[in-house]
Amino acid sequence: MLYSSGQAAEAAALGVPHPALGQAVIAVIKPLHEAFSESTLIAYCKQHLPNFMVPLQIIARTTDLPRNPNGKIDRKHLVEELRDLFPENVS
């Protein structure tokens, strides 16, 4: 769905640990254009995806997404890299 928005050259949706939700869906993309808009892309996802699949956050990168030895986007690497994106609330 992220590719069909016309805003992503590369994209990966993944689940990362979230203190309240257990896991949150996020998307990591390499924008197709400099004028990338996170809010526009999330709105597009809300129109075309079930609510549980809509990314909570979209992270844009200027570099290519990491690849595994088979040439596929390395989701495990991205999850490890982003595992502290939503820190626990410390009271």
PDB file of N, CA, C and O in Angstrom, residues 29-59:
ATOM      1  N   ILE A  29      10.449   4.252   5.261  1.00  0.00           N
ATOM      2  CA  ILE A  29      10.447   4.444   3.812  1.00  0.00           C
ATOM      3  C   ILE A  29      11.641   5.283   3.358  1.00  0.00           C
ATOM      4  O   ILE A  29      12.218   6.037   4.135  1.00  0.00           O
ATOM      5  N   LYS A  30      11.962   5.112   2.103  1.00  0.00           N
ATOM      6  CA  LYS A  30      12.850   6.039   1.406  1.00  0.00           C
ATOM      7  C   LYS A  30      11.911   6.808   0.481  1.00  0.00           C
ATOM      8  O   LYS A  30      11.343   6.230  -0.452  1.00  0.00           O
ATOM      9  N   PRO A  31      11.668   8.095   0.777  1.00  0.00           N
ATOM     10  CA  PRO A  31      10.710   8.864  -0.021  1.00  0.00           C
ATOM     11  C   PRO A  31      11.120   8.959  -1.490  1.00  0.00           C
ATOM     12  O   PRO A  31      12.303   9.026  -1.820  1.00  0.00           O
ATOM     13  N   LEU A  32      10.120   8.972  -2.330  1.00  0.00           N
ATOM     14  CA  LEU A  32      10.336   9.113  -3.761  1.00  0.00           C
ATOM     15  C   LEU A  32      10.679  10.565  -4.123  1.00  0.00           C
ATOM     16  O   LEU A  32      11.424  10.823  -5.047  1.00  0.00           O
ATOM     17  N   HIS A  33      10.136  11.497  -3.344  1.00  0.00           N
ATOM     18  CA  HIS A  33      10.346  12.931  -3.587  1.00  0.00           C
ATOM     19  C   HIS A  33      10.737  13.626  -2.289  1.00  0.00           C
ATOM     20  O   HIS A  33      10.406  13.159  -1.206  1.00  0.00           O
ATOM     21  N   GLU A  34      11.406  14.755  -2.406  1.00  0.00           N
ATOM     22  CA  GLU A  34      11.792  15.533  -1.229  1.00  0.00           C
ATOM     23  C   GLU A  34      10.577  16.088  -0.492  1.00  0.00           C
ATOM     24  O   GLU A  34      10.635  16.332   0.700  1.00  0.00           O
ATOM     25  N   ALA A  35       9.482  16.291  -1.192  1.00  0.00           N
ATOM     26  CA  ALA A  35       8.282  16.881  -0.596  1.00  0.00           C
ATOM     27  C   ALA A  35       7.418  15.828   0.102  1.00  0.00           C
ATOM     28  O   ALA A  35       6.202  15.925   0.123  1.00  0.00           O
ATOM     29  N   PHE A  36       8.046  14.839   0.700  1.00  0.00           N
ATOM     30  CA  PHE A  36       7.330  13.785   1.415  1.00  0.00           C
ATOM     31  C   PHE A  36       6.559  14.361   2.596  1.00  0.00           C
ATOM     32  O   PHE A  36       7.049  15.221   3.317  1.00  0.00           O
ATOM     33  N   SER A  37       5.335  13.877   2.794  1.00  0.00           N
ATOM     34  CA  SER A  37       4.508  14.313   3.924  1.00  0.00           C
ATOM     35  C   SER A  37       4.028  13.095   4.704  1.00  0.00           C
ATOM     36  O   SER A  37       3.266  12.279   4.186  1.00  0.00           O
ATOM     37  N   GLU A  38       4.493  12.974   5.957  1.00  0.00           N
ATOM     38  CA  GLU A  38       4.083  11.851   6.798  1.00  0.00           C
ATOM     39  C   GLU A  38       2.573  11.849   7.004  1.00  0.00           C
ATOM     40  O   GLU A  38       1.925  10.810   6.896  1.00  0.00           O
ATOM     41  N   SER A  39       1.995  13.011   7.272  1.00  0.00           N
ATOM     42  CA  SER A  39       0.557  13.078   7.545  1.00  0.00           C
ATOM     43  C   SER A  39      -0.268  12.682   6.316  1.00  0.00           C
ATOM     44  O   SER A  39      -1.291  12.007   6.439  1.00  0.00           O
ATOM     45  N   THR A  40       0.181  13.061   5.130  1.00  0.00           N
ATOM     46  CA  THR A  40      -0.521  12.688   3.901  1.00  0.00           C
ATOM     47  C   THR A  40      -0.450  11.179   3.676  1.00  0.00           C
ATOM     48  O   THR A  40      -1.441  10.551   3.298  1.00  0.00           O
ATOM     49  N   LEU A  41       0.711  10.600   3.938  1.00  0.00           N
ATOM     50  CA  LEU A  41       0.866   9.161   3.746  1.00  0.00           C
ATOM     51  C   LEU A  41       0.055   8.373   4.774  1.00  0.00           C
ATOM     52  O   LEU A  41      -0.577   7.374   4.441  1.00  0.00           O
ATOM     53  N   ILE A  42       0.004   8.827   6.009  1.00  0.00           N
ATOM     54  CA  ILE A  42      -0.820   8.161   7.016  1.00  0.00           C
ATOM     55  C   ILE A  42      -2.299   8.283   6.647  1.00  0.00           C
ATOM     56  O   ILE A  42      -3.063   7.316   6.765  1.00  0.00           O
ATOM     57  N   ALA A  43      -2.719   9.438   6.168  1.00  0.00           N
ATOM     58  CA  ALA A  43      -4.112   9.617   5.737  1.00  0.00           C
ATOM     59  C   ALA A  43      -4.438   8.668   4.577  1.00  0.00           C
ATOM     60  O   ALA A  43      -5.528   8.078   4.538  1.00  0.00           O
ATOM     61  N   TYR A  44      -3.496   8.497   3.652  1.00  0.00           N
ATOM     62  CA  TYR A  44      -3.680   7.566   2.539  1.00  0.00           C
ATOM     63  C   TYR A  44      -3.860   6.142   3.067  1.00  0.00           C
ATOM     64  O   TYR A  44      -4.747   5.407   2.623  1.00  0.00           O
ATOM     65  N   CYS A  45      -3.022   5.762   4.032  1.00  0.00           N
ATOM     66  CA  CYS A  45      -3.122   4.425   4.624  1.00  0.00           C
ATOM     67  C   CYS A  45      -4.464   4.237   5.324  1.00  0.00           C
ATOM     68  O   CYS A  45      -5.075   3.168   5.232  1.00  0.00           O
ATOM     69  N   LYS A  46      -4.945   5.265   6.018  1.00  0.00           N
ATOM     70  CA  LYS A  46      -6.235   5.175   6.713  1.00  0.00           C
ATOM     71  C   LYS A  46      -7.384   4.954   5.733  1.00  0.00           C
ATOM     72  O   LYS A  46      -8.367   4.305   6.074  1.00  0.00           O
ATOM     73  N   GLN A  47      -7.257   5.480   4.529  1.00  0.00           N
ATOM     74  CA  GLN A  47      -8.298   5.309   3.507  1.00  0.00           C
ATOM     75  C   GLN A  47      -8.275   3.918   2.896  1.00  0.00           C
ATOM     76  O   GLN A  47      -9.302   3.437   2.429  1.00  0.00           O
ATOM     77  N   HIS A  48      -7.114   3.267   2.866  1.00  0.00           N
ATOM     78  CA  HIS A  48      -6.962   2.029   2.108  1.00  0.00           C
ATOM     79  C   HIS A  48      -6.658   0.781   2.936  1.00  0.00           C
ATOM     80  O   HIS A  48      -6.606  -0.314   2.381  1.00  0.00           O
ATOM     81  N   LEU A  49      -6.435   0.941   4.232  1.00  0.00           N
ATOM     82  CA  LEU A  49      -6.068  -0.201   5.073  1.00  0.00           C
ATOM     83  C   LEU A  49      -7.005  -0.320   6.272  1.00  0.00           C
ATOM     84  O   LEU A  49      -7.547   0.682   6.736  1.00  0.00           O
ATOM     85  N   PRO A  50      -7.156  -1.534   6.796  1.00  0.00           N
ATOM     86  CA  PRO A  50      -7.877  -1.666   8.063  1.00  0.00           C
ATOM     87  C   PRO A  50      -7.129  -0.911   9.165  1.00  0.00           C
ATOM     88  O   PRO A  50      -5.904  -0.773   9.101  1.00  0.00           O
ATOM     89  N   ASN A  51      -7.850  -0.450  10.164  1.00  0.00           N
ATOM     90  CA  ASN A  51      -7.263   0.376  11.216  1.00  0.00           C
ATOM     91  C   ASN A  51      -6.034  -0.254  11.863  1.00  0.00           C
ATOM     92  O   ASN A  51      -5.050   0.427  12.130  1.00  0.00           O
ATOM     93  N   PHE A  52      -6.058  -1.575  12.110  1.00  0.00           N
ATOM     94  CA  PHE A  52      -4.937  -2.219  12.796  1.00  0.00           C
ATOM     95  C   PHE A  52      -3.665  -2.280  11.943  1.00  0.00           C
ATOM     96  O   PHE A  52      -2.591  -2.540  12.463  1.00  0.00           O
ATOM     97  N   MET A  53      -3.775  -1.994  10.652  1.00  0.00           N
ATOM     98  CA  MET A  53      -2.610  -2.029   9.767  1.00  0.00           C
ATOM     99  C   MET A  53      -2.028  -0.641   9.487  1.00  0.00           C
ATOM    100  O   MET A  53      -0.966  -0.528   8.881  1.00  0.00           O
ATOM    101  N   VAL A  54      -2.704   0.404   9.903  1.00  0.00           N
ATOM    102  CA  VAL A  54      -2.230   1.772   9.658  1.00  0.00           C
ATOM    103  C   VAL A  54      -1.026   2.053  10.544  1.00  0.00           C
ATOM    104  O   VAL A  54      -1.081   1.849  11.759  1.00  0.00           O
ATOM    105  N   PRO A  55       0.075   2.515   9.953  1.00  0.00           N
ATOM    106  CA  PRO A  55       1.269   2.803  10.772  1.00  0.00           C
ATOM    107  C   PRO A  55       1.015   3.901  11.794  1.00  0.00           C
ATOM    108  O   PRO A  55       0.365   4.901  11.492  1.00  0.00           O
ATOM    109  N   LEU A  56       1.519   3.687  12.994  1.00  0.00           N
ATOM    110  CA  LEU A  56       1.447   4.700  14.041  1.00  0.00           C
ATOM    111  C   LEU A  56       2.419   5.840  13.727  1.00  0.00           C
ATOM    112  O   LEU A  56       2.169   6.993  14.039  1.00  0.00           O
ATOM    113  N   GLN A  57       3.508   5.486  13.076  1.00  0.00           N
ATOM    114  CA  GLN A  57       4.536   6.466  12.715  1.00  0.00           C
ATOM    115  C   GLN A  57       5.202   6.032  11.419  1.00  0.00           C
ATOM    116  O   GLN A  57       5.310   4.844  11.136  1.00  0.00           O
ATOM    117  N   ILE A  58       5.653   7.018  10.644  1.00  0.00           N
ATOM    118  CA  ILE A  58       6.403   6.743   9.423  1.00  0.00           C
ATOM    119  C   ILE A  58       7.765   7.404   9.560  1.00  0.00           C
ATOM    120  O   ILE A  58       7.863   8.590   9.880  1.00  0.00           O
ATOM    121  N   ILE A  59       8.799   6.611   9.352  1.00  0.00           N
ATOM    122  CA  ILE A  59      10.171   7.107   9.447  1.00  0.00           C
ATOM    123  C   ILE A  59      10.732   7.188   8.037  1.00  0.00           C
ATOM    124  O   ILE A  59      10.774   6.184   7.318  1.00  0.00           O
TER     125      ILE A  59
END
